[in-house]
Short mmCIF file of N, CA, C and O in Angstrom, two decimals:
data_model
loop_
_atom_site.label_atom_id
_atom_site.label_comp_id
_atom_site.label_asym_id
_atom_site.label_seq_id
_atom_site.Cartn_x
_atom_site.Cartn_y
_atom_site.Cartn_z
N UNK A 244 17.33 94.12 2.65
CA UNK A 244 17.96 94.11 1.26
C UNK A 244 19.27 95.08 1.34
O UNK A 244 19.31 95.93 2.00
N UNK A 245 20.25 94.76 0.46
CA UNK A 245 21.41 95.52 0.34
C UNK A 245 21.75 95.84 -1.01
O UNK A 245 21.51 95.06 -1.92
N UNK A 246 21.99 97.05 -1.30
CA UNK A 246 22.29 97.61 -2.59
C UNK A 246 23.69 98.00 -2.68
O UNK A 246 24.19 98.64 -1.79
N UNK A 247 24.29 97.65 -3.83
CA UNK A 247 25.77 98.04 -3.87
C UNK A 247 25.90 98.65 -5.40
O UNK A 247 25.53 98.05 -6.33
N UNK A 248 26.51 99.84 -5.47
CA UNK A 248 26.74 100.51 -6.64
C UNK A 248 28.28 100.91 -6.85
O UNK A 248 28.75 101.68 -6.12
N UNK A 249 28.80 100.27 -7.88
CA UNK A 249 30.27 100.52 -8.12
C UNK A 249 30.31 101.74 -9.12
O UNK A 249 29.64 101.97 -9.95
N UNK A 250 31.55 102.32 -9.04
CA UNK A 250 31.89 103.44 -9.81
C UNK A 250 33.44 103.57 -9.83
O UNK A 250 34.16 103.03 -9.05
N UNK A 251 33.95 104.33 -10.94
CA UNK A 251 35.30 104.57 -11.01
C UNK A 251 36.01 103.76 -12.04
O UNK A 251 37.30 104.12 -12.28
N UNK A 252 35.32 102.77 -12.83
CA UNK A 252 36.18 102.19 -13.90
C UNK A 252 36.25 102.98 -15.03
O UNK A 252 35.91 104.15 -15.05
N UNK A 253 37.02 102.65 -16.05
CA UNK A 253 37.23 103.30 -17.25
C UNK A 253 38.39 102.69 -17.89
O UNK A 253 38.86 101.66 -17.70
N UNK A 254 38.91 103.45 -18.93
CA UNK A 254 39.94 103.13 -19.95
C UNK A 254 41.28 103.94 -19.25
O UNK A 254 41.27 104.98 -19.21
N UNK A 255 42.34 103.00 -19.16
CA UNK A 255 43.59 103.44 -18.60
C UNK A 255 44.88 102.87 -19.40
O UNK A 255 44.55 101.66 -19.89
N UNK A 256 45.79 103.49 -19.57
CA UNK A 256 47.11 103.05 -20.24
C UNK A 256 47.76 101.94 -19.31
O UNK A 256 47.73 102.30 -17.97
N UNK A 257 48.62 101.07 -19.72
CA UNK A 257 49.31 100.36 -18.99
C UNK A 257 50.28 101.27 -18.17
O UNK A 257 50.95 102.09 -18.42
N UNK A 258 50.35 100.79 -16.85
CA UNK A 258 51.08 101.71 -15.78
C UNK A 258 50.28 102.66 -15.15
O UNK A 258 50.76 103.33 -14.15
N UNK A 259 49.15 102.86 -15.52
CA UNK A 259 48.17 103.87 -14.87
C UNK A 259 47.45 103.32 -13.70
O UNK A 259 47.63 102.26 -13.21
N UNK A 260 46.67 104.17 -13.07
CA UNK A 260 46.03 103.98 -11.97
C UNK A 260 44.45 104.30 -11.95
O UNK A 260 44.14 105.05 -13.00
N UNK A 261 43.70 103.54 -11.23
CA UNK A 261 42.32 103.90 -11.08
C UNK A 261 41.90 103.62 -9.71
O UNK A 261 42.46 102.87 -9.09
N UNK A 262 40.82 104.17 -9.19
CA UNK A 262 40.32 104.06 -7.79
C UNK A 262 38.92 103.69 -8.15
O UNK A 262 38.23 104.47 -8.64
N UNK A 263 38.47 102.44 -7.70
CA UNK A 263 37.01 102.12 -7.77
C UNK A 263 36.52 102.30 -6.38
O UNK A 263 37.10 102.28 -5.31
N UNK A 264 35.29 102.64 -6.55
CA UNK A 264 34.40 102.94 -5.37
C UNK A 264 33.15 102.19 -5.33
O UNK A 264 32.63 101.73 -6.32
N UNK A 265 32.67 101.78 -4.11
CA UNK A 265 31.43 100.91 -3.95
C UNK A 265 30.71 101.47 -2.96
O UNK A 265 31.09 101.60 -1.70
N UNK A 266 29.42 102.05 -3.18
CA UNK A 266 28.48 102.56 -2.18
C UNK A 266 27.58 101.56 -1.84
O UNK A 266 26.81 101.14 -2.75
N UNK A 267 27.46 101.33 -0.49
CA UNK A 267 26.46 100.38 -0.14
C UNK A 267 25.39 100.98 0.78
O UNK A 267 25.65 102.05 1.41
N UNK A 268 24.25 100.40 0.62
CA UNK A 268 23.14 101.06 1.18
C UNK A 268 22.00 99.85 1.60
O UNK A 268 22.28 98.74 1.01
N UNK A 269 21.11 100.13 2.49
CA UNK A 269 20.31 99.07 2.92
C UNK A 269 20.61 98.70 4.24
O UNK A 269 21.09 99.27 5.19
N UNK A 270 20.22 97.34 4.55
CA UNK A 270 20.44 96.79 5.93
C UNK A 270 21.81 96.19 6.05
O UNK A 270 22.05 95.07 5.73
N UNK A 271 22.44 97.05 6.60
CA UNK A 271 24.02 96.78 6.68
C UNK A 271 24.50 96.54 8.03
O UNK A 271 25.84 96.27 8.29
N UNK A 272 23.73 96.25 9.01
CA UNK A 272 24.12 96.28 10.40
C UNK A 272 24.82 95.11 10.79
O UNK A 272 25.30 94.93 11.93
N UNK A 273 24.78 94.03 9.99
CA UNK A 273 25.45 92.78 10.30
C UNK A 273 26.45 92.36 9.06
O UNK A 273 26.40 91.34 8.61
N UNK A 274 27.21 93.45 8.66
CA UNK A 274 28.06 93.09 7.65
C UNK A 274 29.39 92.21 8.14
O UNK A 274 29.86 92.72 8.82
N UNK A 275 29.41 91.14 7.60
CA UNK A 275 30.46 90.39 8.04
C UNK A 275 31.94 90.71 7.22
O UNK A 275 32.95 90.41 7.75
N UNK A 276 31.67 91.31 6.06
CA UNK A 276 32.89 91.73 5.37
C UNK A 276 32.61 92.19 3.99
O UNK A 276 31.31 92.12 3.49
N UNK A 277 33.51 92.84 3.32
CA UNK A 277 33.34 93.20 1.81
C UNK A 277 34.68 92.92 1.02
O UNK A 277 35.66 92.51 1.58
N UNK A 278 34.36 93.06 -0.17
CA UNK A 278 35.55 92.80 -1.12
C UNK A 278 35.30 92.94 -2.55
O UNK A 278 34.23 93.59 -2.94
N UNK A 279 36.27 92.99 -3.27
CA UNK A 279 36.31 93.16 -4.69
C UNK A 279 36.64 91.83 -5.45
O UNK A 279 37.59 91.15 -5.18
N UNK A 280 35.89 91.59 -6.50
CA UNK A 280 36.00 90.42 -7.46
C UNK A 280 36.11 91.11 -8.85
O UNK A 280 35.72 92.10 -9.04
N UNK A 281 36.65 90.16 -9.67
CA UNK A 281 36.67 90.64 -11.11
C UNK A 281 36.48 89.50 -12.07
O UNK A 281 36.72 88.21 -11.81
N UNK A 282 36.09 89.64 -13.27
CA UNK A 282 35.66 88.72 -14.19
C UNK A 282 36.05 89.30 -15.57
O UNK A 282 35.51 90.20 -16.13
N UNK A 283 37.03 88.49 -16.16
CA UNK A 283 37.62 88.85 -17.48
C UNK A 283 36.68 88.11 -18.51
O UNK A 283 36.26 86.90 -18.24
N UNK A 284 36.71 88.45 -19.68
CA UNK A 284 35.83 87.73 -20.73
C UNK A 284 36.51 86.32 -20.90
O UNK A 284 37.64 86.09 -21.09
N UNK A 285 35.54 85.27 -20.84
CA UNK A 285 35.94 84.02 -21.02
C UNK A 285 36.35 83.35 -19.75
O UNK A 285 36.95 82.10 -19.80
N UNK A 286 36.57 84.09 -18.69
CA UNK A 286 37.20 83.51 -17.48
C UNK A 286 36.14 83.52 -16.33
O UNK A 286 35.17 84.35 -16.30
N UNK A 287 36.47 82.79 -15.35
CA UNK A 287 35.62 82.79 -14.14
C UNK A 287 35.93 83.95 -13.14
O UNK A 287 37.05 84.64 -13.35
N UNK A 288 34.81 84.37 -12.54
CA UNK A 288 35.03 85.41 -11.60
C UNK A 288 36.03 85.05 -10.47
O UNK A 288 36.02 83.95 -9.90
N UNK A 289 36.96 86.06 -10.20
CA UNK A 289 37.91 85.73 -9.18
C UNK A 289 38.07 86.80 -8.03
O UNK A 289 37.79 87.94 -8.39
N UNK A 290 38.52 86.44 -7.05
CA UNK A 290 38.79 87.41 -5.92
C UNK A 290 39.90 88.24 -6.17
O UNK A 290 41.04 87.78 -6.53
N UNK A 291 39.78 89.60 -5.90
CA UNK A 291 40.93 90.47 -6.05
C UNK A 291 41.45 90.82 -4.45
O UNK A 291 42.55 90.75 -4.26
N UNK A 292 40.46 91.19 -3.71
CA UNK A 292 40.88 91.73 -2.25
C UNK A 292 39.64 91.64 -1.54
O UNK A 292 38.50 91.86 -1.90
N UNK A 293 39.71 91.23 -0.24
CA UNK A 293 38.66 91.29 0.73
C UNK A 293 39.01 91.72 1.89
O UNK A 293 40.30 91.82 2.33
N UNK A 294 38.07 92.31 2.70
CA UNK A 294 38.38 92.87 4.17
C UNK A 294 37.24 92.52 5.02
O UNK A 294 35.94 92.92 4.79
N UNK A 295 37.35 91.58 6.00
CA UNK A 295 36.17 91.36 6.99
C UNK A 295 36.22 92.43 8.01
O UNK A 295 37.01 93.23 8.12
N UNK A 296 34.95 92.50 8.43
CA UNK A 296 34.69 93.37 9.46
C UNK A 296 35.60 93.06 10.70
O UNK A 296 35.57 92.09 11.23
N UNK A 297 36.38 94.13 11.11
CA UNK A 297 37.26 93.94 12.26
C UNK A 297 38.59 93.12 11.98
O UNK A 297 39.27 92.86 12.96
N UNK A 298 38.72 92.96 10.74
CA UNK A 298 40.04 92.13 10.43
C UNK A 298 40.86 92.85 9.35
O UNK A 298 40.39 93.86 8.69
N UNK A 299 41.91 92.29 8.97
CA UNK A 299 42.82 92.85 8.01
C UNK A 299 42.43 92.33 6.55
O UNK A 299 41.77 91.39 6.30
N UNK A 300 43.01 93.11 5.59
CA UNK A 300 42.64 92.67 4.25
C UNK A 300 43.41 91.44 3.69
O UNK A 300 44.60 91.17 4.32
N UNK A 301 42.92 90.94 2.62
CA UNK A 301 43.56 89.73 2.09
C UNK A 301 43.49 90.05 0.38
O UNK A 301 42.55 90.74 -0.04
N UNK A 302 44.69 89.70 -0.20
CA UNK A 302 44.72 90.00 -1.42
C UNK A 302 45.06 88.70 -2.31
O UNK A 302 45.78 87.78 -1.84
N UNK A 303 44.63 88.73 -3.61
CA UNK A 303 45.09 87.68 -4.43
C UNK A 303 46.53 88.06 -4.85
O UNK A 303 46.95 89.06 -4.73
N UNK A 304 47.25 87.00 -5.31
CA UNK A 304 48.58 87.24 -5.69
C UNK A 304 48.98 88.31 -6.57
O UNK A 304 49.82 88.96 -6.43
N UNK A 305 48.04 88.52 -7.65
CA UNK A 305 48.29 89.36 -8.62
C UNK A 305 47.98 90.72 -8.16
O UNK A 305 48.51 91.81 -8.74
N UNK A 306 47.26 90.96 -7.17
CA UNK A 306 46.87 92.19 -6.52
C UNK A 306 47.99 92.72 -5.46
O UNK A 306 48.07 93.95 -5.29
N UNK A 307 48.66 91.82 -4.72
CA UNK A 307 49.61 92.21 -3.84
C UNK A 307 50.69 93.29 -4.26
O UNK A 307 51.26 93.04 -5.34
N UNK A 308 50.80 94.34 -3.69
CA UNK A 308 51.84 95.32 -3.94
C UNK A 308 51.48 96.37 -4.96
O UNK A 308 52.01 97.16 -5.23
N UNK A 309 50.16 96.09 -5.68
CA UNK A 309 49.69 96.94 -6.67
C UNK A 309 48.26 97.60 -6.36
O UNK A 309 47.97 98.71 -6.57
N UNK A 310 47.52 96.78 -5.68
CA UNK A 310 46.13 97.07 -5.23
C UNK A 310 45.95 97.30 -3.78
O UNK A 310 46.70 96.70 -2.96
N UNK A 311 45.26 98.24 -3.39
CA UNK A 311 44.90 98.48 -2.00
C UNK A 311 43.30 98.62 -1.84
O UNK A 311 42.75 99.47 -2.40
N UNK A 312 42.84 97.67 -0.84
CA UNK A 312 41.37 97.79 -0.57
C UNK A 312 41.34 98.51 0.73
O UNK A 312 42.16 98.51 1.66
N UNK A 313 40.27 99.42 0.90
CA UNK A 313 39.96 100.17 2.14
C UNK A 313 38.39 100.25 2.20
O UNK A 313 37.62 100.25 1.27
N UNK A 314 38.16 100.47 3.49
CA UNK A 314 36.63 100.61 3.78
C UNK A 314 36.43 101.79 4.71
O UNK A 314 36.94 101.89 5.72
N UNK A 315 35.50 102.51 4.35
CA UNK A 315 34.92 103.57 5.25
C UNK A 315 33.66 103.21 5.79
O UNK A 315 32.55 103.24 5.18
N UNK A 316 33.66 102.55 6.94
CA UNK A 316 32.43 102.08 7.57
C UNK A 316 31.46 103.18 7.85
O UNK A 316 30.20 102.88 7.46
N UNK A 317 31.73 104.11 8.44
CA UNK A 317 30.65 105.20 8.72
C UNK A 317 29.99 105.71 7.38
O UNK A 317 28.74 105.99 7.50
N UNK A 318 30.68 105.72 6.32
CA UNK A 318 30.04 106.16 4.97
C UNK A 318 29.58 105.11 4.22
O UNK A 318 29.18 105.21 3.09
N UNK A 319 29.66 103.86 4.76
CA UNK A 319 29.28 102.61 3.97
C UNK A 319 30.02 102.65 2.57
O UNK A 319 29.32 102.25 1.54
N UNK A 320 31.16 102.71 2.48
CA UNK A 320 32.05 102.88 1.28
C UNK A 320 33.09 101.83 1.26
O UNK A 320 33.70 101.64 2.41
N UNK A 321 33.34 101.19 0.16
CA UNK A 321 34.56 100.31 -0.17
C UNK A 321 35.16 100.86 -1.36
O UNK A 321 34.66 101.42 -2.32
N UNK A 322 36.53 100.84 -1.24
CA UNK A 322 37.50 101.48 -2.25
C UNK A 322 38.37 100.33 -2.73
O UNK A 322 38.81 99.46 -1.98
N UNK A 323 38.86 100.45 -3.88
CA UNK A 323 39.97 99.78 -4.36
C UNK A 323 40.94 100.50 -5.23
O UNK A 323 40.48 101.09 -6.24
N UNK A 324 42.10 100.95 -4.61
CA UNK A 324 42.99 101.69 -5.44
C UNK A 324 43.92 100.77 -6.26
O UNK A 324 44.45 99.69 -5.65
N UNK A 325 43.91 100.86 -7.51
CA UNK A 325 44.78 100.02 -8.41
C UNK A 325 45.84 100.87 -9.12
O UNK A 325 45.63 101.82 -9.69
N UNK A 326 47.02 100.49 -8.92
CA UNK A 326 48.20 101.07 -9.41
C UNK A 326 49.15 100.07 -10.35
O UNK A 326 48.84 98.82 -10.28
N UNK A 327 49.89 100.51 -11.06
CA UNK A 327 50.71 99.80 -12.14
C UNK A 327 49.76 98.77 -12.84
O UNK A 327 50.07 97.53 -12.99
N UNK A 328 48.72 99.24 -13.44
CA UNK A 328 47.92 98.53 -14.25
C UNK A 328 48.30 97.93 -15.46
O UNK A 328 49.18 98.67 -15.98
N UNK A 329 47.98 96.66 -15.76
CA UNK A 329 48.41 96.19 -17.13
C UNK A 329 47.19 95.45 -17.81
O UNK A 329 46.16 95.35 -17.12
N UNK A 330 47.43 95.10 -19.12
CA UNK A 330 46.22 94.69 -19.85
C UNK A 330 45.56 93.56 -19.20
O UNK A 330 44.28 93.27 -19.43
N UNK A 331 46.41 92.72 -18.52
CA UNK A 331 45.70 91.47 -17.82
C UNK A 331 44.75 91.89 -16.70
O UNK A 331 43.99 90.95 -16.07
N UNK A 332 44.66 93.10 -16.24
CA UNK A 332 43.88 93.52 -15.30
C UNK A 332 42.45 93.96 -15.94
O UNK A 332 41.55 94.33 -15.13
N UNK A 333 42.37 93.82 -17.19
CA UNK A 333 41.08 94.11 -17.90
C UNK A 333 39.99 93.17 -17.49
O UNK A 333 40.19 92.03 -17.75
N UNK A 334 38.92 93.75 -16.84
CA UNK A 334 37.85 93.07 -16.41
C UNK A 334 36.72 93.82 -15.95
O UNK A 334 36.83 95.12 -15.89
N UNK A 335 35.55 93.16 -15.60
CA UNK A 335 34.51 93.88 -14.84
C UNK A 335 34.76 93.57 -13.42
O UNK A 335 35.04 92.40 -12.97
N UNK A 336 34.95 94.68 -12.68
CA UNK A 336 35.05 94.53 -11.27
C UNK A 336 33.75 94.67 -10.45
O UNK A 336 33.10 95.76 -10.67
N UNK A 337 33.55 93.82 -9.56
CA UNK A 337 32.25 93.64 -8.81
C UNK A 337 32.53 93.96 -7.24
O UNK A 337 33.62 93.27 -6.77
N UNK A 338 31.73 94.55 -6.72
CA UNK A 338 31.71 94.88 -5.33
C UNK A 338 30.88 93.65 -4.61
O UNK A 338 29.85 93.24 -5.06
N UNK A 339 31.49 93.26 -3.39
CA UNK A 339 30.74 92.12 -2.79
C UNK A 339 30.54 92.58 -1.29
O UNK A 339 31.50 93.04 -0.78
N UNK A 340 29.35 92.48 -0.78
CA UNK A 340 29.19 92.42 0.64
C UNK A 340 28.43 91.30 1.17
O UNK A 340 27.53 90.67 0.52
N UNK A 341 29.07 90.78 2.37
CA UNK A 341 28.40 89.51 2.94
C UNK A 341 27.79 90.24 4.27
O UNK A 341 28.52 90.73 5.17
N UNK A 342 26.52 90.17 4.19
CA UNK A 342 25.62 90.73 5.42
C UNK A 342 24.81 89.53 5.98
O UNK A 342 24.01 88.82 5.13
N UNK A 343 24.93 89.31 7.23
CA UNK A 343 24.42 88.18 7.83
C UNK A 343 24.55 86.82 7.11
O UNK A 343 23.75 86.06 7.04
N UNK A 344 25.87 86.86 6.59
CA UNK A 344 26.31 85.61 5.93
C UNK A 344 25.63 85.54 4.51
O UNK A 344 25.77 84.39 3.83
N UNK A 345 24.77 86.31 3.96
CA UNK A 345 24.31 86.38 2.59
C UNK A 345 25.27 87.09 1.84
O UNK A 345 25.78 88.17 2.36
N UNK A 346 25.36 86.82 0.57
CA UNK A 346 26.27 87.47 -0.38
C UNK A 346 25.50 88.42 -1.32
O UNK A 346 24.44 88.09 -1.89
N UNK A 347 25.88 89.59 -1.35
CA UNK A 347 25.33 90.67 -2.26
C UNK A 347 26.29 91.18 -3.26
O UNK A 347 27.45 91.46 -2.85
N UNK A 348 25.89 91.36 -4.47
CA UNK A 348 26.77 91.85 -5.49
C UNK A 348 26.36 93.20 -6.18
O UNK A 348 25.16 93.37 -6.27
N UNK A 349 27.23 93.94 -6.54
CA UNK A 349 26.95 95.20 -7.40
C UNK A 349 26.79 94.75 -8.85
O UNK A 349 27.06 93.59 -9.22
N UNK A 350 26.38 95.76 -9.68
CA UNK A 350 26.32 95.43 -11.18
C UNK A 350 27.60 95.45 -11.85
O UNK A 350 27.64 94.84 -13.04
N UNK A 351 28.81 95.77 -11.15
CA UNK A 351 29.93 95.86 -11.75
C UNK A 351 30.36 97.10 -12.54
O UNK A 351 29.57 97.84 -13.15
N UNK A 352 31.62 97.29 -12.66
CA UNK A 352 32.28 98.52 -13.52
C UNK A 352 33.49 97.97 -14.26
O UNK A 352 34.20 97.22 -13.86
N UNK A 353 33.43 98.44 -15.39
CA UNK A 353 34.40 97.98 -16.46
C UNK A 353 35.71 98.80 -16.25
O UNK A 353 35.62 99.90 -16.18
N UNK A 354 36.64 97.93 -16.13
CA UNK A 354 38.11 98.27 -16.25
C UNK A 354 38.82 97.87 -17.51
O UNK A 354 38.92 96.65 -17.63
N UNK A 355 39.42 98.75 -18.30
CA UNK A 355 40.06 98.41 -19.51
C UNK A 355 41.49 99.07 -19.43
O UNK A 355 41.56 100.27 -19.29
N UNK A 356 42.51 98.18 -19.66
CA UNK A 356 43.76 98.67 -19.57
C UNK A 356 44.35 98.48 -21.14
O UNK A 356 44.56 97.30 -21.53
N UNK A 357 44.88 99.56 -21.69
CA UNK A 357 45.37 99.38 -23.07
C UNK A 357 46.77 99.26 -22.91
O UNK A 357 47.60 99.76 -22.04
N UNK A 358 47.46 98.45 -23.91
CA UNK A 358 48.92 98.41 -23.80
C UNK A 358 49.55 99.52 -24.66
O UNK A 358 48.98 100.37 -25.33
#
């Protein structure tokens, strides 16, 4: 089993920054990749950024130039640095781990950007 715990969400003003963290634990020895997704009220969950094991990151269009995903493999941590936030970024942000090609999700952390 794999457990993911997100943290770092909160309320921020337009133009502000937040750094999300995801702590992974459990059987991680065949992690194919990790990523961040988000879901706004009334909308489908969408990809924000992903990073495959041994590969480079990929970003959704809205995240390019503003968000940075990083992964600390020895510490089993995943991060998302979010800058220049705007109200459209308001959503619950979820951490994803793909381990042995199975998908595991965290419980999510709320990010609210005020105008």
